[in-house]
Coordinates of C-alpha atoms in Angstrom, one line a residue:
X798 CA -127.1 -41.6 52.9
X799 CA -125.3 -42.1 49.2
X800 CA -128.7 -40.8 48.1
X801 CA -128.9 -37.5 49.7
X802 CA -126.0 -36.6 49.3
X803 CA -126.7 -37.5 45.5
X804 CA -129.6 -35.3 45.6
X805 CA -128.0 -32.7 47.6
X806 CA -125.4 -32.3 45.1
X807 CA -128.5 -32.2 42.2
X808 CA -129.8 -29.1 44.3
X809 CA -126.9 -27.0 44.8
X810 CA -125.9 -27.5 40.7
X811 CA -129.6 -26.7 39.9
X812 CA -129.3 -23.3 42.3
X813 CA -125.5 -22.5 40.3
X814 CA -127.0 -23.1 37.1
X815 CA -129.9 -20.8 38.1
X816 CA -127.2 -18.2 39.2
X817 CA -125.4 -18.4 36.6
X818 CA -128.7 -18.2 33.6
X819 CA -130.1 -15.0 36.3
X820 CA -126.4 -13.3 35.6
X821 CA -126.5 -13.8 31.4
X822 CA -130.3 -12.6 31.6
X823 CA -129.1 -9.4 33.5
X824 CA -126.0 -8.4 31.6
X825 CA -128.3 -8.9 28.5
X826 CA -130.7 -6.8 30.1
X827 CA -128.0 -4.2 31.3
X828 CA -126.6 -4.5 27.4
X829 CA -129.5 -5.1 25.6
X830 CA -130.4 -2.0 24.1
X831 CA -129.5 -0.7 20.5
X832 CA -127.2 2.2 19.8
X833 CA -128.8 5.2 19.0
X834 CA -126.5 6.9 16.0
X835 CA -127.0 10.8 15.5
X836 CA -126.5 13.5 12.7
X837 CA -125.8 16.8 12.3
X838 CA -129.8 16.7 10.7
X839 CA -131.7 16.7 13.6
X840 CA -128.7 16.7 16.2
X841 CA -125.4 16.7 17.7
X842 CA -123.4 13.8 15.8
X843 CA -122.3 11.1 18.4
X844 CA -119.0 10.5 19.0
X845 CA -117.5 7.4 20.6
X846 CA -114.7 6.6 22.5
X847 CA -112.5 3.4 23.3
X848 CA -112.1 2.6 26.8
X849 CA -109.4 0.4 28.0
X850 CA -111.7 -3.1 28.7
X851 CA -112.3 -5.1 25.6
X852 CA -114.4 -3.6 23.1
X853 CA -116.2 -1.7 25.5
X854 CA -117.3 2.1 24.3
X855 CA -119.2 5.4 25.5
X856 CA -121.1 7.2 22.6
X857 CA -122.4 11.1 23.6
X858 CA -124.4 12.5 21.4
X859 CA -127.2 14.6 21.0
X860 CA -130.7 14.1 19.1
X861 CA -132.3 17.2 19.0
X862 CA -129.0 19.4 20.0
X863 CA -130.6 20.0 23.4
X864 CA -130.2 16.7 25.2
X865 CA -126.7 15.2 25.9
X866 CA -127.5 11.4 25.6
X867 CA -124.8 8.9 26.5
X868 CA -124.6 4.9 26.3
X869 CA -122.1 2.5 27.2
X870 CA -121.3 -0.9 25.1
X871 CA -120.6 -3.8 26.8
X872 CA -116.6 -4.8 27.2
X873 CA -117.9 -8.3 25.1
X874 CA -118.7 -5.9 22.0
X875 CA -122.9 -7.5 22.1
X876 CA -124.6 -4.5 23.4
X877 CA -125.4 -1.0 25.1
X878 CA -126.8 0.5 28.0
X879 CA -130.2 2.2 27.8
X880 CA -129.5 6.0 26.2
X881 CA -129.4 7.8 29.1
X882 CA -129.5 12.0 29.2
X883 CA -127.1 13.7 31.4
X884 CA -128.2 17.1 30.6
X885 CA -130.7 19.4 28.9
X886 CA -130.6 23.2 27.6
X887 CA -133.9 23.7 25.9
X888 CA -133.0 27.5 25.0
X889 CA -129.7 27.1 23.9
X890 CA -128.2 24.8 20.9
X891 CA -125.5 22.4 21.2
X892 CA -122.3 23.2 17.8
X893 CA -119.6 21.4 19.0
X894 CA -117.9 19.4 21.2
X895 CA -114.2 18.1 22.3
X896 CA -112.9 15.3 23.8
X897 CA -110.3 14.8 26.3
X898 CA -109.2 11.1 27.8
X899 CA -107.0 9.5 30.7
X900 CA -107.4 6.4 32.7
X901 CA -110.6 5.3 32.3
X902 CA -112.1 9.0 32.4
X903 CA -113.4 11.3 29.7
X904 CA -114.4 14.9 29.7
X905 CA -116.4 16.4 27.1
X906 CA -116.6 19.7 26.9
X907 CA -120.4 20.8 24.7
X908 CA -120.7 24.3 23.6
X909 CA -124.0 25.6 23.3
X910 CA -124.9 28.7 21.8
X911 CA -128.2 31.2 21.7
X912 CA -127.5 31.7 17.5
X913 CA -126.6 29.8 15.4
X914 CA -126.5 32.4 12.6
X915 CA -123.4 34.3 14.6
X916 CA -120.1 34.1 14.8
X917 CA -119.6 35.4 17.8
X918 CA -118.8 33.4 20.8
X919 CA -119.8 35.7 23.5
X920 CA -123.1 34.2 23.8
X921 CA -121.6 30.8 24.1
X922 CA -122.2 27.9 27.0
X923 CA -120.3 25.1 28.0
X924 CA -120.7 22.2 29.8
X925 CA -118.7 19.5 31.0
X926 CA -119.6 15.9 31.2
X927 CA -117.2 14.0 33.0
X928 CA -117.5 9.7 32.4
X929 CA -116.0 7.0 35.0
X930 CA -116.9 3.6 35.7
X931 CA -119.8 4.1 33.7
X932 CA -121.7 7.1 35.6
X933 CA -121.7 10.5 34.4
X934 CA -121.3 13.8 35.5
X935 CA -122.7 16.8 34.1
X936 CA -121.8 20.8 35.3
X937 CA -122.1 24.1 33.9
X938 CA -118.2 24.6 32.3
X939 CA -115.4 27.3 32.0
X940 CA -113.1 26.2 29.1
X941 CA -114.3 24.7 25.7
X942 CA -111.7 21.9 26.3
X943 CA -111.0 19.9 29.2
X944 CA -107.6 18.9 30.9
X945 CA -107.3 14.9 32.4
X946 CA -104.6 13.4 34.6
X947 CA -103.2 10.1 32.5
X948 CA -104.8 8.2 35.4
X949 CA -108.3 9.6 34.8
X950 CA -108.2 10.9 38.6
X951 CA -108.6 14.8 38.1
X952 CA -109.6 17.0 35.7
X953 CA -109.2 20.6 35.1
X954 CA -112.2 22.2 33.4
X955 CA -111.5 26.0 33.0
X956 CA -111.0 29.4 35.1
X957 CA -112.3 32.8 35.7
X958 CA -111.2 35.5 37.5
X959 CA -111.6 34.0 41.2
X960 CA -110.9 30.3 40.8
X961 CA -110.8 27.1 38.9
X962 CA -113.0 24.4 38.0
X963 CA -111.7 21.0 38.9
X964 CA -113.2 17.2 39.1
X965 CA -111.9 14.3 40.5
X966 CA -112.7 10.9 40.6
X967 CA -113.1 11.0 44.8
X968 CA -115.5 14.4 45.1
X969 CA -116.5 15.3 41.9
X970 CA -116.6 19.0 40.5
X971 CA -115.2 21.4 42.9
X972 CA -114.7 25.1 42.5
X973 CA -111.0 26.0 44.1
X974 CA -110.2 29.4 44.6
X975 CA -107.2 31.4 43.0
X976 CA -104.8 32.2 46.0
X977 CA -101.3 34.2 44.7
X978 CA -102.8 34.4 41.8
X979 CA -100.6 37.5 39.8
X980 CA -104.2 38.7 38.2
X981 CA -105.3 39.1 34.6
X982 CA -104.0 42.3 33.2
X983 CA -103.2 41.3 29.9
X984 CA -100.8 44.2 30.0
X985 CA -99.0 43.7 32.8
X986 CA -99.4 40.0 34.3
X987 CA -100.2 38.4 30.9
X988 CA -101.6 35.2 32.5
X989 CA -101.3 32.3 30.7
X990 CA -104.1 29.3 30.3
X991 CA -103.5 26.8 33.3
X992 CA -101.8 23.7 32.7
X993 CA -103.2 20.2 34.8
X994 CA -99.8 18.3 35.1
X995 CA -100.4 14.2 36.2
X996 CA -100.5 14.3 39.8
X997 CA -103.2 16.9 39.6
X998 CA -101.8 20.5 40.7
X999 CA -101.8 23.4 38.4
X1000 CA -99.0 25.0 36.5
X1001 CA -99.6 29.1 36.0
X1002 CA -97.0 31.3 33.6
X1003 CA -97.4 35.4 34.5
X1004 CA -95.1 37.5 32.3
X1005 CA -93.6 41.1 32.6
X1006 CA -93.2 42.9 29.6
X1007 CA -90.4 45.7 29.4
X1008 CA -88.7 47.4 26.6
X1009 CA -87.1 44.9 24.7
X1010 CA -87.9 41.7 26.8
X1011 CA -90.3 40.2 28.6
X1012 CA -89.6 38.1 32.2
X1013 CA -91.7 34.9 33.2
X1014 CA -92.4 33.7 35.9
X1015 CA -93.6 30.0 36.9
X1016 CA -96.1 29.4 39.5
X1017 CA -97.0 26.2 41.1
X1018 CA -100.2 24.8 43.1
X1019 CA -100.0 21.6 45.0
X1020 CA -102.3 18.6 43.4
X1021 CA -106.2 19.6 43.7
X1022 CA -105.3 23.1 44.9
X1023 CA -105.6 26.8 43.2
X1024 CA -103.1 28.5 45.6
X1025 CA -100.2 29.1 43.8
X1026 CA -96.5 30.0 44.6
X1027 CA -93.7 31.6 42.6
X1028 CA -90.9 29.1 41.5
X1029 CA -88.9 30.7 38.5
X1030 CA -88.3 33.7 36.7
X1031 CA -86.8 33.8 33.4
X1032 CA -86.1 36.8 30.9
X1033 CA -86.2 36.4 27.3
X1034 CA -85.4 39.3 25.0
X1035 CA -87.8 40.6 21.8
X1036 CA -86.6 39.7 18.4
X1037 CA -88.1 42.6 16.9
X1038 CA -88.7 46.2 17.3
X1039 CA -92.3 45.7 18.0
X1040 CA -93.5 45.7 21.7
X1041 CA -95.5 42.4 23.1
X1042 CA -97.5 41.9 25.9
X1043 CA -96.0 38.7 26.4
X1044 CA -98.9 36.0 26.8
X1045 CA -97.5 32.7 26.4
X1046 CA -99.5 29.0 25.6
X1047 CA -98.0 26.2 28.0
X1048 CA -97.6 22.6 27.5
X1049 CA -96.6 18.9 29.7
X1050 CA -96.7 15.9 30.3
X1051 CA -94.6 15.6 33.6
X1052 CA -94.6 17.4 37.0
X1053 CA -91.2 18.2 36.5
X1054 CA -90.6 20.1 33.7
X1055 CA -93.1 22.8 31.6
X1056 CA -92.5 24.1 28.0
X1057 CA -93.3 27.5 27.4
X1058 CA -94.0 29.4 23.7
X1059 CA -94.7 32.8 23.6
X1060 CA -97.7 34.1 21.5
X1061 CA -94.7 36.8 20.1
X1062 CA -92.6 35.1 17.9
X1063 CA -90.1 36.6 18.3
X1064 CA -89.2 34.9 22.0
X1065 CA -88.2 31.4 21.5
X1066 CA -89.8 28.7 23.3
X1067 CA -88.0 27.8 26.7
X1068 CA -88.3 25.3 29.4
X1069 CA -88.9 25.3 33.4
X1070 CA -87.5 21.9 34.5
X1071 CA -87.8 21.0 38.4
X1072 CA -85.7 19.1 40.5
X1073 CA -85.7 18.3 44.4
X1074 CA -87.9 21.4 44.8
X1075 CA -86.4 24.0 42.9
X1076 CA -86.8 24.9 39.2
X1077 CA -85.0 26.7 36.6
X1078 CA -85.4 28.0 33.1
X1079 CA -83.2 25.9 29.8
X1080 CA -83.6 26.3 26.2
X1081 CA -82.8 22.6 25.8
X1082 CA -86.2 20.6 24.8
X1083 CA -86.8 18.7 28.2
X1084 CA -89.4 16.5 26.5
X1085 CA -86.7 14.6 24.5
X1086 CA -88.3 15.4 20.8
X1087 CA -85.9 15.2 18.1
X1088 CA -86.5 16.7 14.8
X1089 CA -85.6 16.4 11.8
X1090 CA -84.8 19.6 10.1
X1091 CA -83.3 19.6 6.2
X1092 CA -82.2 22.5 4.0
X1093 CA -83.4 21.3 1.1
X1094 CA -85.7 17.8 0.0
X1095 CA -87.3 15.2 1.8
X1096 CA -88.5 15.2 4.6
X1097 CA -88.5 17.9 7.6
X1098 CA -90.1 16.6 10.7
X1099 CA -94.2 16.4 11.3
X1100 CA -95.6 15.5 14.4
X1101 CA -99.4 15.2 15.2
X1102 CA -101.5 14.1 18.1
X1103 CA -104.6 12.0 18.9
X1104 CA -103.2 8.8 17.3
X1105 CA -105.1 7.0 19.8
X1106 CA -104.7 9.3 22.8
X1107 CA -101.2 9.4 21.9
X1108 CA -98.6 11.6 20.0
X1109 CA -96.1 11.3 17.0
X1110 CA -93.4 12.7 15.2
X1111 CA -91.8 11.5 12.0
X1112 CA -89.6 12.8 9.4
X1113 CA -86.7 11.4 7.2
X1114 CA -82.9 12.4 7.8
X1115 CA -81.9 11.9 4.1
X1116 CA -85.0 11.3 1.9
X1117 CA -84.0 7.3 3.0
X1118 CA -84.4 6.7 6.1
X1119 CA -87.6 7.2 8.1
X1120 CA -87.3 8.6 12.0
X1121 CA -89.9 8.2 14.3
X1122 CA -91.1 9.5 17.8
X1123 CA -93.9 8.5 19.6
X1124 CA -95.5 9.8 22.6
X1125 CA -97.8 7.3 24.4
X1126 CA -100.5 8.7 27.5
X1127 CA -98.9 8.6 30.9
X1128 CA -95.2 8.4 30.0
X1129 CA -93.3 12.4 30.7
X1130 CA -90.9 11.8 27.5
X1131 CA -91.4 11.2 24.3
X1132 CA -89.6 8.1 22.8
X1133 CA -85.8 7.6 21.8
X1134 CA -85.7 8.3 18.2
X1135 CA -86.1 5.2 16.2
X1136 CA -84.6 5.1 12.4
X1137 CA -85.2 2.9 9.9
X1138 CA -83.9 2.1 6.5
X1139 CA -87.3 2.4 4.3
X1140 CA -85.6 3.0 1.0
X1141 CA -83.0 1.7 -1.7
X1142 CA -80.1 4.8 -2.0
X1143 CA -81.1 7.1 -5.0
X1144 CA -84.6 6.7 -4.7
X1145 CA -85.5 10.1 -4.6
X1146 CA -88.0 10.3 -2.2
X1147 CA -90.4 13.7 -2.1
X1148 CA -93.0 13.1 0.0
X1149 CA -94.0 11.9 3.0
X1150 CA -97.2 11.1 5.0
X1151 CA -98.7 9.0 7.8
X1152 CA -102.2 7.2 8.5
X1153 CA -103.7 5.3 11.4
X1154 CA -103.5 1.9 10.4
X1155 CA -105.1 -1.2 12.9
X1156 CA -106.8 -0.5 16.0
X1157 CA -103.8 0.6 17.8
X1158 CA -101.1 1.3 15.0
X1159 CA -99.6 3.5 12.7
X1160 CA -97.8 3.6 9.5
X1161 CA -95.6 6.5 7.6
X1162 CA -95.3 6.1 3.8
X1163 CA -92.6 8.6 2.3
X1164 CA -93.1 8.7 -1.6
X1165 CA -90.5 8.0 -3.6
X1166 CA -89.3 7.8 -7.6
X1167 CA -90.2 4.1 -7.9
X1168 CA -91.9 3.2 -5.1
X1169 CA -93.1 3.6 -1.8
X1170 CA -90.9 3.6 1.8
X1171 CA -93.3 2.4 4.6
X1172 CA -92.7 2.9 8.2
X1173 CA -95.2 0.6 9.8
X1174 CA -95.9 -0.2 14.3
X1175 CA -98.7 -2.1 15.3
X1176 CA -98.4 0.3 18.5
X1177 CA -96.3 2.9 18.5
X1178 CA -93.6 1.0 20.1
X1179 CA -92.6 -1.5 17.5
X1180 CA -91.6 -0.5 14.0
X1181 CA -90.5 -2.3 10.9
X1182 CA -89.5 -0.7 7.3
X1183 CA -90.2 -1.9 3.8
X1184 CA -89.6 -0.9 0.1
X1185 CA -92.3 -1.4 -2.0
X1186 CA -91.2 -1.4 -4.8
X1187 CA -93.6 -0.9 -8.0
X1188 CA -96.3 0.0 -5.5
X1189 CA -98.3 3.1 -6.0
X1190 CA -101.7 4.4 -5.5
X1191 CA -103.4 6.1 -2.4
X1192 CA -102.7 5.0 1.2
X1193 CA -105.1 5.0 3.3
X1194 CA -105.4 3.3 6.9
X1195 CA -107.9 0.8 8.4
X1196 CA -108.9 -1.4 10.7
X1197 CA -107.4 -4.1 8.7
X1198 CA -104.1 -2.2 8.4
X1199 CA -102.5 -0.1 5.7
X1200 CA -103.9 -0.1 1.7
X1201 CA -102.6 0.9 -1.0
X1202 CA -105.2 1.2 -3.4
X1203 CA -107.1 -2.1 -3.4
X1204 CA -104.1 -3.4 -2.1
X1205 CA -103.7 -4.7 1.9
X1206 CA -99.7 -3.9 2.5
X1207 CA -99.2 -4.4 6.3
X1208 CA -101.3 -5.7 9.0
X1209 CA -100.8 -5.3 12.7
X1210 CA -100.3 -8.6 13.2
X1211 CA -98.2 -10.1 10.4
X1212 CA -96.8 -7.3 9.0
X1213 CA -95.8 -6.7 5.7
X1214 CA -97.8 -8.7 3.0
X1215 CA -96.1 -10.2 0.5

């Protein structure tokens, strides 16, 4: 009996052994494939993005600016899918792309073209090639950039005249159709771009220009919708004596509140902010940004985007101290202001500039008489401040961390270097 058992035991460790040897051999099948790297010389150049598993990657890319090829990399860092096309124009040629990222989800947006040898976009396609869970999609786009939810649920793909394209991670693309839409007389409606807040619905701004002023009005769809309602109206009046047909650019990152600019100058940027339903119009910032704005010497505020699918701002106060701001993907405000004593008093800073430093991190460097004042966060969250003094040379940042010349200076994960 002690004897079957025994060998019973043998059997069932052979058959997990076997399991386990047939699930290596297939992920290294699945992964086994080089990746294929293209150039602008016979091509589309590939780009790649970071997904939230390991080291895992999508490269899109084309290799003969006809074919949209894609491959994923393995969240172990050892390998790639099989290039696989998602789509194919042999007429037209593929220029340029953009990128767009939120939860696991990425659009590209590809825009072909019938010349290369004009300037003119009227003869321009797009296409949008929407990535999940490693499947792509591939449709015949509206916009030349793409709009994603921070949970990589939805995405808004562009517009015409009778609806909007949209894409989510349940049905896939869908055309919606514009219901109260106000229409696209530039003249009289002034339409602006949609807006894809994070739960999915659509945020529209019409305008009314007058003499002297122009009133706004905010309209609302419900998440994966195209009808729209009226919320708001606000009027702003012209600095200027010239007229304006008062188009306007919009931006978010929350369901409740949308900033609004104004292609005119001369009307100052405003803000529709919901709450419980109803909406109103404020000039006060409702995204929380703080910036830094001197008369005279270092530094006024700069604030850039796509550090990692995230946002920052950063100035200095007093040509000492370094403030920063971050915005990270999914959160509706940006950051309480963080500031930092970088530098000794009297240093007489000038300058100041910031560079992507580790794989998630950032670091400002303000240039000063005798040295330089480094702002330094491993990601975005966490910041430290150092003087170094003696120091100079070019910054750049790396993988590794911040350089200064030959010279590593901070690392994500011990920080400054002595």
């Amino acid at each position: 009996m002690r004897r079957g058992w025994f060998v019973m035991v043998l059997v069932l460790l052979a058959l997990g052994a076997g399991v386990v040897v047939g699930w290596s051999m297939w992920r290294d099948d699945e992964y086994g494939h080089a990746l294929e790297r293209y150039d602008d010389r016979t091509g589309e150049p590939s780009v790649y993005v970071n997904l939230p598993d390991g080291d895992a990657q999508l490269a899109l890319g084309s290799p003969d600016r006809h074919r949209l090829v894609v491959q994923w990399r393995d969240t172990d860092g050892h390998g790639w899918t099989a290039p696989e096309t998602v789509w194919e124009d042999r007429r037209n040629v593929a220029v340029e792309n953009t990128v767009r990222y939120g939860g696991g989800t990425v659009a590209v947006v590809e825009t072909y073209t019938d010349d290369v040898h004009d300037d003119s976009d009227i003869g321009n396609r797009q296409v949008a090639v929407l990535c999940r869970d490693r499947t792509c999609e591939a449709h015949a786009g509206l916009s030349t950039e793409a709009q994603v939810t921070p949970d990589g649920t939805t995405a808004y793909l562009g517009q015409t005249h009778e609806g909007v394209l949209l894409w989510t991670s349940g049905r896939g693309f869908e055309a919606e159709p514009w219901r109260g839409h106000p229409g696209f007389d530039l003249h009289r409606d002034s339409p602006s771009e949609p807006v894809l807040t994070p739960d999915g619905s659509l945020r529209v701004v019409s305008s009314e220009p007058a003499r002297g002023s122009c009133t706004f009005a905010l309209l609302t769809s419900d998440p994966g919708s195209a009808e729209l309602t009226v919320r708001a109206r606000h009027t702003e009046q012209l600095r200027g004596r010239s007229p304006s047909d008062c188009r306007t650019y919009l931006a978010t990152w929350s369901d409740d509140w949308l900033q609004v600019n104004a292609e005119d100058h001369r009307v100052p940027s405003f803000w529709f902010v919901g709450s419980g339903g109803s909406w109103r119009a404020t000039t006060e910032d409702a995204s929380g940004l703080d910036l830094v704005d001197v008369r005279r010497g270092c530094c006024d505020s700069s604030t850039i985007g796509f550090v990692h699918w995230n946002d920052l701002t950063f100035g200095s106060p007093d040509g000492e101290r370094i403030q920063v701001q971050s915005h990270l993907l999914g959160e509706e405000r940006w950051s309480d202001p963080a500031v930092l004593d970088a530098a000794p008093a009297g240093s007489r800073c000038t300058w100041m500039d910031g560079y992507e430093s580790g794989p998630e991190g950032y670091a400002v460097v303000m240039t000063c008489r005798d040295g330089l004042a480094v702002a330094a966060s491993p990601d975005l969250r966490h910041w430290e401040a150092a003087y170094l003094r003696g120091v100079g040379g070019e910054p750049t940042g790396d993988d590794d961390g911040l350089r200064v010349g030959d010279r590593l200076v901070w690392t994500p994960a011990d920080g400054f270097v002595a």
